[in-house]
CSV table of C-alpha atoms and ligand atoms in Angstrom, one decimal:
chain,number,residue,atom,x,y,z
X,1,MET,CA,20.6,-6.1,4.3
X,2,ALA,CA,22.3,-3.5,2.1
X,3,LYS,CA,24.3,-0.7,3.6
X,4,ARG,CA,22.0,2.2,4.5
X,5,SER,CA,22.0,5.2,6.7
X,6,LEU,CA,19.3,6.2,9.2
X,7,LEU,CA,19.9,9.8,8.2
X,8,GLY,CA,19.1,8.7,4.8
X,9,ILE,CA,20.5,11.3,2.4
X,10,VAL,CA,19.0,11.0,-1.1
X,11,LEU,CA,21.7,11.9,-3.6
X,12,THR,CA,20.3,14.4,-5.9
X,13,GLY,CA,23.2,15.7,-8.0
X,14,VAL,CA,22.4,15.6,-11.7
X,15,ALA,CA,25.9,14.5,-12.7
X,16,LEU,CA,25.9,11.3,-10.5
X,17,ALA,CA,26.8,8.0,-12.0
X,18,ALA,CA,23.9,5.7,-12.8
X,19,SER,CA,25.1,3.3,-10.2
X,20,ALA,CA,25.0,5.8,-7.4
X,21,GLY,CA,23.1,4.5,-4.4
X,22,TYR,CA,19.6,5.7,-3.5
X,23,VAL,CA,19.1,5.9,0.2
X,24,VAL,CA,15.4,5.8,1.3
X,25,LYS,CA,15.0,8.6,3.8
X,26,VAL,CA,12.8,7.9,6.8
X,27,PRO,CA,12.2,9.8,10.1
X,28,ASP,CA,13.5,8.7,13.5
X,29,HIS,CA,10.2,7.0,14.5
X,30,PHE,CA,10.4,4.7,11.5
X,31,PRO,CA,12.7,1.6,11.3
X,32,PRO,CA,15.2,1.7,8.4
X,33,MET,CA,13.6,0.7,5.1
X,34,PRO,CA,14.5,-3.0,4.5
X,35,ILE,CA,16.4,-3.4,1.2
X,36,PRO,CA,17.0,-7.0,-0.1
X,37,ASP,CA,20.6,-7.8,-0.8
X,38,ASP,CA,19.7,-9.1,-4.3
X,39,ASN,CA,18.1,-5.8,-5.3
X,40,PRO,CA,20.1,-2.8,-4.1
X,41,MET,CA,18.7,0.6,-4.7
X,42,THR,CA,20.3,2.9,-7.2
X,43,ILE,CA,19.1,6.2,-8.6
X,44,ALA,CA,18.9,4.9,-12.1
X,45,LYS,CA,17.0,1.8,-11.0
X,46,VAL,CA,14.4,3.8,-9.1
X,47,GLU,CA,14.0,6.1,-12.1
X,48,LEU,CA,13.5,3.1,-14.4
X,49,GLY,CA,11.0,1.7,-12.0
X,50,ARG,CA,9.1,4.9,-12.0
X,51,GLN,CA,9.0,4.9,-15.8
X,52,LEU,CA,7.7,1.4,-15.8
X,53,PHE,CA,5.1,2.1,-13.1
X,54,TYR,CA,3.5,4.8,-15.2
X,55,ASP,CA,3.8,3.1,-18.6
X,56,LYS,CA,0.6,1.6,-20.1
X,57,ARG,CA,2.6,-0.3,-22.7
X,58,LEU,CA,3.2,-2.9,-19.9
X,59,SER,CA,-0.4,-4.1,-20.5
X,60,SER,CA,-1.7,-6.2,-23.4
X,61,ASP,CA,-3.9,-3.5,-25.0
X,62,ASN,CA,-1.7,-0.5,-23.9
X,63,SER,CA,-4.6,0.8,-21.7
X,64,VAL,CA,-3.4,0.1,-18.1
X,65,ALA,CA,-0.4,1.0,-16.1
X,66,CYS,CA,0.3,0.1,-12.4
X,67,ALA,CA,-0.6,3.8,-11.8
X,68,SER,CA,-4.0,3.3,-13.4
X,69,CYS,CA,-5.1,1.5,-10.2
X,70,HIS,CA,-2.5,3.0,-7.8
X,71,LYS,CA,-2.9,6.7,-8.2
X,72,GLN,CA,-0.7,9.1,-6.3
X,73,GLU,CA,-3.5,11.6,-5.4
X,74,TYR,CA,-5.2,8.7,-3.6
X,75,ALA,CA,-2.0,7.6,-1.8
X,76,PHE,CA,-1.5,5.0,-4.6
X,77,SER,CA,-4.9,3.4,-4.1
X,78,ASP,CA,-7.7,3.4,-6.7
X,79,GLY,CA,-9.6,6.2,-5.1
X,80,GLY,CA,-13.4,6.0,-5.4
X,81,HIS,CA,-13.4,2.5,-6.9
X,82,ALA,CA,-14.5,-0.6,-4.9
X,83,VAL,CA,-12.8,-2.8,-7.5
X,84,SER,CA,-10.5,-1.7,-10.3
X,85,THR,CA,-10.7,-2.0,-14.1
X,86,GLY,CA,-7.9,-3.8,-16.0
X,87,VAL,CA,-7.3,-4.3,-19.7
X,88,GLU,CA,-10.4,-4.3,-22.1
X,89,GLY,CA,-12.5,-2.9,-19.2
X,90,ARG,CA,-12.3,-6.2,-17.2
X,91,LYS,CA,-13.2,-5.8,-13.5
X,92,GLY,CA,-11.2,-7.3,-10.6
X,93,THR,CA,-12.7,-8.5,-7.4
X,94,ARG,CA,-10.7,-6.7,-4.7
X,95,ASN,CA,-10.1,-3.2,-3.6
X,96,ALA,CA,-6.6,-1.8,-4.7
X,97,PRO,CA,-4.6,-1.0,-1.5
X,98,SER,CA,-2.5,2.0,-0.9
X,99,LEU,CA,1.2,1.6,-1.7
X,100,ALA,CA,2.3,4.1,1.1
X,101,ASP,CA,5.2,2.5,2.9
X,102,VAL,CA,4.6,-0.7,1.1
X,103,GLY,CA,8.4,-1.5,1.3
X,104,TYR,CA,7.9,-2.4,5.0
X,105,ARG,CA,5.2,-5.0,4.3
X,106,ASP,CA,6.4,-8.6,4.5
X,107,LYS,CA,3.1,-10.0,3.3
X,108,LEU,CA,1.5,-8.6,0.2
X,109,PHE,CA,-2.0,-9.0,-1.3
X,110,TRP,CA,-5.1,-9.1,0.9
X,111,GLU,CA,-4.5,-12.7,1.9
X,112,GLY,CA,-0.8,-12.0,2.4
X,113,GLY,CA,0.2,-14.5,-0.3
X,114,SER,CA,3.3,-12.8,-1.6
X,115,PRO,CA,6.4,-12.3,0.6
X,116,ARG,CA,8.1,-9.5,-1.3
X,117,LEU,CA,7.6,-6.8,-3.9
X,118,GLU,CA,9.7,-8.5,-6.5
X,119,THR,CA,7.4,-11.5,-6.6
X,120,GLN,CA,4.2,-9.4,-6.1
X,121,ALA,CA,4.8,-7.4,-9.3
X,122,ILE,CA,4.5,-10.5,-11.5
X,123,GLY,CA,0.9,-10.8,-10.3
X,124,PRO,CA,-0.7,-7.7,-11.9
X,125,LEU,CA,1.6,-7.9,-15.0
X,126,THR,CA,0.3,-11.3,-15.9
X,127,ASP,CA,-3.2,-11.3,-14.4
X,128,PRO,CA,-5.8,-11.5,-17.2
X,129,ASN,CA,-8.0,-9.0,-15.4
X,130,GLU,CA,-5.2,-6.5,-14.8
X,131,MET,CA,-2.4,-6.1,-17.3
X,132,ASN,CA,-2.7,-9.4,-19.0
X,133,MET,CA,0.9,-9.9,-20.3
X,134,ASP,CA,2.7,-13.1,-21.0
X,135,PRO,CA,6.2,-12.7,-19.5
X,136,ALA,CA,7.9,-13.6,-22.8
X,137,ALA,CA,5.6,-11.2,-24.7
X,138,LEU,CA,6.3,-8.4,-22.2
X,139,GLU,CA,10.1,-8.8,-22.5
X,140,ALA,CA,9.9,-8.8,-26.3
X,141,LYS,CA,7.6,-5.7,-26.3
X,142,LEU,CA,10.0,-3.7,-24.1
X,143,ARG,CA,13.1,-4.9,-26.0
X,144,ALA,CA,11.6,-3.3,-29.1
X,145,ILE,CA,11.6,0.1,-27.3
X,146,PRO,CA,15.1,1.7,-27.7
X,147,GLU,CA,14.8,3.9,-24.5
X,148,TYR,CA,14.1,0.8,-22.4
X,149,GLN,CA,17.0,-1.1,-24.1
X,150,THR,CA,19.4,1.7,-22.9
X,151,ALA,CA,17.8,2.2,-19.5
X,152,PHE,CA,17.8,-1.5,-18.6
X,153,LYS,CA,21.4,-2.0,-19.8
X,154,ALA,CA,22.6,0.8,-17.6
X,155,VAL,CA,21.0,-0.8,-14.5
X,156,PHE,CA,21.1,-4.6,-15.2
X,157,PRO,CA,23.9,-6.4,-17.0
X,158,ASP,CA,21.4,-8.9,-18.4
X,159,GLY,CA,19.1,-6.2,-19.7
X,160,ILE,CA,15.4,-6.6,-20.1
X,161,THR,CA,14.0,-9.7,-18.3
X,162,MET,CA,10.8,-10.2,-16.3
X,163,LEU,CA,12.8,-10.4,-13.1
X,164,ASN,CA,14.5,-7.1,-13.8
X,165,ILE,CA,11.2,-5.4,-14.6
X,166,ALA,CA,10.0,-6.6,-11.2
X,167,LYS,CA,13.2,-5.5,-9.5
X,168,ALA,CA,13.0,-1.9,-11.0
X,169,LEU,CA,9.4,-1.6,-10.0
X,170,SER,CA,10.1,-2.8,-6.5
X,171,ALA,CA,13.0,-0.3,-6.1
X,172,PHE,CA,10.6,2.5,-7.0
X,173,GLU,CA,8.0,1.2,-4.7
X,174,ARG,CA,10.4,1.2,-1.8
X,175,THR,CA,10.9,4.9,-2.2
X,176,LEU,CA,7.1,5.5,-1.5
X,177,VAL,CA,7.6,6.6,2.1
X,178,SER,CA,4.7,8.5,3.7
X,179,ALA,CA,5.8,9.9,7.0
X,180,ASN,CA,4.6,13.5,7.2
X,181,SER,CA,1.0,13.5,8.5
X,182,PRO,CA,-0.2,15.6,11.5
X,183,TRP,CA,0.2,12.4,13.5
X,184,ASP,CA,3.9,12.2,12.5
X,185,ARG,CA,4.5,15.8,13.4
X,186,TYR,CA,2.8,15.2,16.8
X,187,ARG,CA,5.1,12.2,17.3
X,188,GLU,CA,8.1,14.4,16.6
X,189,GLY,CA,7.1,16.8,19.3
X,190,ASP,CA,4.7,19.3,17.7
X,191,LEU,CA,1.9,19.0,20.3
X,192,THR,CA,-0.3,21.4,18.3
X,193,ALA,CA,-0.4,19.1,15.2
X,194,LEU,CA,-3.5,17.3,16.3
X,195,SER,CA,-6.9,18.9,16.9
X,196,PRO,CA,-8.6,18.2,20.3
X,197,ALA,CA,-11.0,15.8,18.6
X,198,ALA,CA,-8.1,13.9,16.9
X,199,LEU,CA,-6.4,13.7,20.3
X,200,ARG,CA,-9.4,12.2,21.9
X,201,GLY,CA,-9.7,9.8,19.0
X,202,MET,CA,-6.0,8.9,19.4
X,203,GLN,CA,-6.6,8.0,23.1
X,204,LEU,CA,-9.5,5.8,22.1
X,205,PHE,CA,-7.6,4.2,19.3
X,206,PHE,CA,-4.8,3.1,21.7
X,207,SER,CA,-7.1,2.2,24.6
X,208,GLU,CA,-8.5,-1.2,25.5
X,209,ARG,CA,-12.0,0.4,24.9
X,210,GLY,CA,-11.4,1.4,21.3
X,211,ASP,CA,-9.1,-1.5,20.9
X,212,CYS,CA,-7.8,-0.6,17.4
X,213,PHE,CA,-4.2,-0.8,18.3
X,214,HIS,CA,-4.0,-4.5,18.9
X,215,CYS,CA,-4.2,-5.0,15.1
X,216,HIS,CA,-3.3,-1.6,13.8
X,217,ASN,CA,0.1,-0.8,15.4
X,218,GLY,CA,3.6,0.2,14.5
X,219,GLN,CA,4.5,3.2,12.4
X,220,ASP,CA,2.2,2.1,9.6
X,221,PHE,CA,-0.7,1.0,11.8
X,222,THR,CA,-0.6,-2.6,10.9
X,223,ASP,CA,0.9,-5.7,12.6
X,224,ASP,CA,0.9,-7.4,9.2
X,225,SER,CA,-1.3,-10.2,10.6
X,226,LEU,CA,-4.3,-11.8,9.0
X,227,ARG,CA,-7.6,-11.4,10.8
X,228,ASN,CA,-11.3,-11.9,10.3
X,229,THR,CA,-13.2,-8.6,11.1
X,230,ALA,CA,-16.7,-10.1,10.9
X,231,LEU,CA,-17.6,-8.2,7.8
X,232,ALA,CA,-20.1,-10.9,6.8
X,233,THR,CA,-21.5,-14.2,8.1
X,234,VAL,CA,-20.6,-15.8,4.8
X,235,TYR,CA,-17.6,-14.4,3.0
X,236,GLU,CA,-17.7,-14.4,-0.8
X,237,ASP,CA,-13.9,-14.0,-1.0
X,238,ILE,CA,-12.5,-16.5,1.4
X,239,GLY,CA,-9.2,-14.6,2.0
X,240,LEU,CA,-6.4,-16.6,3.7
X,241,ALA,CA,-8.2,-19.9,3.2
X,242,ARG,CA,-7.4,-19.5,-0.6
X,243,ILE,CA,-3.8,-20.4,0.3
X,244,THR,CA,-4.2,-22.6,3.3
X,245,GLY,CA,-7.4,-24.4,2.5
X,246,LYS,CA,-8.3,-24.3,6.2
X,247,ASP,CA,-11.9,-23.5,7.3
X,248,GLU,CA,-10.7,-21.4,10.2
X,249,ASP,CA,-8.9,-19.1,7.7
X,250,VAL,CA,-12.0,-18.2,5.7
X,251,GLY,CA,-12.5,-14.4,5.9
X,252,LYS,CA,-9.0,-13.6,7.2
X,253,PHE,CA,-7.5,-10.7,5.4
X,254,LYS,CA,-4.3,-8.7,6.0
X,255,VAL,CA,-4.6,-5.8,8.5
X,256,PRO,CA,-4.1,-2.8,6.1
X,257,THR,CA,-2.0,0.3,6.9
X,258,LEU,CA,-4.2,3.2,8.0
X,259,ARG,CA,-1.8,5.9,6.7
X,260,ASN,CA,-3.7,8.2,4.3
X,261,VAL,CA,-6.8,6.2,4.9
X,262,GLU,CA,-8.9,9.4,4.4
X,263,LEU,CA,-7.9,9.3,0.7
X,264,THR,CA,-8.3,5.6,0.0
X,265,ALA,CA,-12.1,5.1,0.2
X,266,PRO,CA,-14.0,2.8,-0.3
X,267,TYR,CA,-12.7,0.5,2.4
X,268,MET,CA,-11.9,-3.2,3.2
X,269,HIS,CA,-10.8,-5.9,0.8
X,270,ASP,CA,-14.1,-5.6,-1.1
X,271,GLY,CA,-14.6,-1.9,-0.9
X,272,SER,CA,-17.8,-2.5,0.9
X,273,PHE,CA,-17.7,0.6,3.2
X,274,LYS,CA,-17.9,4.0,1.6
X,275,THR,CA,-16.8,6.2,4.5
X,276,LEU,CA,-14.6,6.0,7.5
X,277,ARG,CA,-17.6,6.6,9.7
X,278,GLU,CA,-19.2,3.4,8.3
X,279,VAL,CA,-16.0,1.5,9.1
X,280,VAL,CA,-15.8,2.8,12.7
X,281,GLU,CA,-19.5,2.0,13.2
X,282,HIS,CA,-18.9,-1.5,12.0
X,283,TYR,CA,-16.3,-1.9,14.7
X,284,ASN,CA,-18.5,-0.3,17.3
X,285,ASN,CA,-21.3,-2.8,16.5
X,286,GLY,CA,-18.9,-5.7,16.7
X,287,GLY,CA,-19.6,-6.9,13.1
X,288,GLN,CA,-21.7,-9.8,11.8
X,289,ALA,CA,-22.1,-13.2,13.4
X,290,ASN,CA,-19.1,-15.2,12.1
X,291,LEU,CA,-17.5,-18.4,13.5
X,292,ASN,CA,-14.0,-17.1,12.6
X,293,ALA,CA,-14.4,-13.6,13.9
X,294,ASP,CA,-11.4,-12.4,15.7
X,295,PRO,CA,-12.0,-12.4,19.5
X,296,LEU,CA,-11.3,-8.6,19.5
X,297,MET,CA,-14.4,-8.1,17.4
X,298,ARG,CA,-17.2,-7.3,19.9
X,299,PRO,CA,-19.5,-4.3,20.5
X,300,LEU,CA,-17.5,-1.4,21.8
X,301,GLY,CA,-20.2,0.8,23.2
X,302,LEU,CA,-18.8,4.0,21.9
X,303,SER,CA,-21.0,7.1,21.8
X,304,GLU,CA,-21.7,9.0,18.6
X,305,ALA,CA,-19.2,11.7,19.6
X,306,GLU,CA,-16.5,9.0,20.3
X,307,VAL,CA,-17.1,7.5,16.8
X,308,ASP,CA,-16.6,11.0,15.4
X,309,ASP,CA,-13.4,11.4,17.4
X,310,LEU,CA,-12.0,8.2,16.0
X,311,VAL,CA,-12.7,9.4,12.5
X,312,GLU,CA,-10.9,12.6,13.2
X,313,PHE,CA,-7.9,10.7,14.4
X,314,LEU,CA,-7.9,8.6,11.2
X,315,LYS,CA,-8.0,11.8,9.2
X,316,ALA,CA,-4.9,13.0,11.1
X,317,LEU,CA,-2.9,10.2,9.3
X,318,THR,CA,-3.2,12.0,5.9
X,319,ASP,CA,0.1,13.1,4.4
X,320,ARG,CA,-0.4,15.7,1.7
X,321,SER,CA,3.3,16.0,1.0
X,322,PHE,CA,3.2,12.3,0.0
X,323,THR,CA,0.4,12.8,-2.6
X,324,GLN,CA,2.1,15.8,-4.1
X,325,ASP,CA,5.8,14.7,-4.0
X,326,PRO,CA,7.2,15.2,-7.5
X,327,ARG,CA,9.6,12.2,-7.0
X,328,PHE,CA,6.6,9.9,-7.1
X,329,ALA,CA,4.7,11.6,-10.0
X,330,PRO,CA,4.9,10.5,-13.7
X,331,PRO,CA,8.5,11.0,-14.9
X,332,SER,CA,7.5,13.2,-17.8
X,333,PRO,CA,4.5,13.6,-20.1
X,334,ALA,CA,6.2,11.7,-22.9
X,335,ALA,CA,7.0,8.8,-20.7
X,336,SER,CA,3.6,8.1,-19.3
X,337,ARG,CA,1.8,7.2,-22.5
L,1,HEC,C1,-6.2,-3.3,-12.6
L,1,HEC,C2,-5.8,-2.6,-11.4
L,1,HEC,C3,-4.4,-2.9,-10.9
L,1,HEC,C4,-3.2,-2.7,-11.6
L,1,HEC,C5,-3.0,-2.4,-13.1
L,1,HEC,C6,-2.1,-3.0,-10.7
L,1,HEC,N1,-2.7,-3.2,-9.5
L,1,HEC,FE1,-1.6,-3.5,-7.8
L,1,HEC,N2,-3.2,-4.1,-6.8
L,1,HEC,C7,-4.5,-4.0,-7.3
L,1,HEC,C8,-5.4,-4.8,-6.5
L,1,HEC,C9,-6.9,-4.9,-6.7
L,1,HEC,C10,-4.7,-5.3,-5.4
L,1,HEC,C11,-5.1,-6.2,-4.3
L,1,HEC,C12,-5.1,-7.6,-4.9
L,1,HEC,C13,-5.2,-8.7,-4.0
L,1,HEC,O1,-5.0,-8.5,-2.8
L,1,HEC,O2,-5.5,-9.9,-4.4
L,1,HEC,C14,-3.3,-4.8,-5.7
L,1,HEC,C15,-2.2,-5.1,-4.8
L,1,HEC,C16,-1.0,-4.6,-5.0
L,1,HEC,C17,0.1,-4.7,-4.1
L,1,HEC,C18,0.1,-5.3,-2.7
L,1,HEC,C19,-0.1,-4.2,-1.6
L,1,HEC,C20,-0.3,-4.8,-0.3
L,1,HEC,O3,-0.2,-4.0,0.7
L,1,HEC,O4,-0.7,-5.9,-0.1
L,1,HEC,C21,1.2,-4.1,-4.6
L,1,HEC,C22,2.6,-3.9,-4.0
L,1,HEC,C23,0.8,-3.7,-6.0
L,1,HEC,N3,-0.5,-4.0,-6.1
L,1,HEC,C24,1.7,-3.1,-6.9
L,1,HEC,C25,1.4,-3.0,-8.3
L,1,HEC,C26,2.3,-2.8,-9.3
L,1,HEC,C27,3.8,-2.7,-9.2
L,1,HEC,C28,1.6,-2.8,-10.5
L,1,HEC,C29,2.1,-2.8,-11.9
L,1,HEC,C30,3.1,-3.8,-12.3
L,1,HEC,C31,0.2,-3.0,-10.1
L,1,HEC,N4,0.1,-3.1,-8.8
L,1,HEC,C32,-0.8,-3.0,-11.0
L,1,HEC,C33,-4.9,-3.4,-8.5
L,1,HEC,C34,-4.0,-3.2,-9.6
L,2,HEC,C1,-8.9,-7.9,14.9
L,2,HEC,C2,-8.0,-7.0,14.3
L,2,HEC,C3,-8.5,-5.6,14.1
L,2,HEC,C4,-9.0,-4.6,15.0
L,2,HEC,C5,-9.2,-4.8,16.4
L,2,HEC,C6,-9.3,-3.4,14.2
L,2,HEC,N1,-9.0,-3.6,12.9
L,2,HEC,FE1,-9.3,-2.3,11.4
L,2,HEC,N2,-8.9,-3.8,10.0
L,2,HEC,C7,-8.4,-5.0,10.3
L,2,HEC,C8,-8.5,-5.8,9.1
L,2,HEC,C9,-8.1,-7.3,9.0
L,2,HEC,C10,-9.0,-5.0,8.1
L,2,HEC,C11,-9.3,-5.4,6.6
L,2,HEC,C12,-10.5,-6.3,6.7
L,2,HEC,C13,-11.0,-6.8,5.4
L,2,HEC,O1,-10.8,-6.2,4.4
L,2,HEC,O2,-11.7,-7.8,5.3
L,2,HEC,C14,-9.2,-3.7,8.7
L,2,HEC,C15,-9.6,-2.5,8.0
L,2,HEC,C16,-9.7,-1.3,8.6
L,2,HEC,C17,-10.0,-0.1,7.9
L,2,HEC,C18,-10.1,0.0,6.3
L,2,HEC,C19,-8.7,0.3,5.7
L,2,HEC,C20,-8.7,0.2,4.2
L,2,HEC,O3,-7.8,0.6,3.6
L,2,HEC,O4,-9.7,-0.4,3.6
L,2,HEC,C21,-10.0,1.0,8.8
L,2,HEC,C22,-10.3,2.4,8.5
L,2,HEC,C23,-9.8,0.4,10.1
L,2,HEC,N3,-9.6,-1.0,9.9
L,2,HEC,C24,-9.8,1.1,11.3
L,2,HEC,C25,-9.9,0.5,12.5
L,2,HEC,C26,-10.3,1.1,13.7
L,2,HEC,C27,-10.6,2.6,13.9
L,2,HEC,C28,-10.3,0.2,14.7
L,2,HEC,C29,-10.7,0.3,16.2
L,2,HEC,C30,-12.1,0.8,16.4
L,2,HEC,C31,-9.9,-1.1,14.1
L,2,HEC,N4,-9.7,-0.9,12.8
L,2,HEC,C32,-9.8,-2.3,14.8
L,2,HEC,C33,-8.1,-5.5,11.6
L,2,HEC,C34,-8.5,-4.9,12.7
């Protein structure tokens, strides 16, 4: 682990050297952000990552950036779209997850198939339905852009390579900390931060009756496990079984973070639920008959008012400062072509 401080002071002076460290600031009820030894954070690297994240030239027809499907105003999900649109109007098959606090995840993608951000980023860059770039072609394309020549040289001795593109993107993604929702303020001692309905919903969420917390726990409301939530009797997308080939893994998907979930509709890996109420009603009904259903999936017997309270609690996980933070916005109009 790289050296880091819990206090997490982000160095902001304009005259700092490009190699100055960037410390990811997190509150006391968060663990320190894990930073891999082989990709230390610097201000210049994070800034380069931000440029790349918003740059459509990283796609084969210059129409799609990471930010096309991961939009800040929707907590870096593809708000409103069940599936996303990649180059040449091609549709994907899964719902784009939020990138809030994604630096804490040790399993990425809905079936958890990628262990870290650096390997994950290669996925969308090369996926024919997303950005559709051959690695050599992408390197050549960026080498022809003088601003990138200079920016990469300042950060990486070996300049523009696929791995360095992935490293810079990952450094930017690790800065995407969302930690300022009403729930966080409540955790930090502001007992007025949650409405009475949200407080009742919180109690249900963390009770054996509501039973959400067995899977959605920790500061990001996920235990990073893979579970079958009985969305269907027959899953079109087989989830974890895509990697393991095992029958019992069909329909298992990663437990998603619930931070900012109010902003990330539609829901689940396939975007099949339009509202939070539909999701909570699904849990209340216990889901569809499915051999692999998690044992926690059973009818909960919650009243309509209790379902409403759970929805109010989920809405208390919205962090408006995250969706408006200028550090996560496009670097400048010129850079986000
Ligand atoms: C065309 C839309 C699209 C584009 C462009 C795109 N993504 Fe995604 N992203 C998705 C979808 C859909 C998923 C879920 C895919 C899956 O699980 O198989 C995803 C998943 C992810 C995840 C995993 C999150 C998690 O919690 O598992 C990360 C990280 C991510 N994208 C980062 C990026 C970066 C960085 C880029 C640019 C290099 C990018 N994405 C470009 C749609 C997109
Ligand atoms: C057995 C583990 C488990 C339990 C219990 C559980 N969840 Fe989930 N939750 C998941 C998984 C896994 C997904 C994603 C499923 C998929 O996409 O197929 C999910 C998805 C969600 C989503 C959609 C998030 C998104 O970004 O699409 C919400 C909201 C949610 N759960 C809320 C709750 C609430 C509220 C409860 C309690 C009533 C609960 N969950 C209980 C595992 C669980």
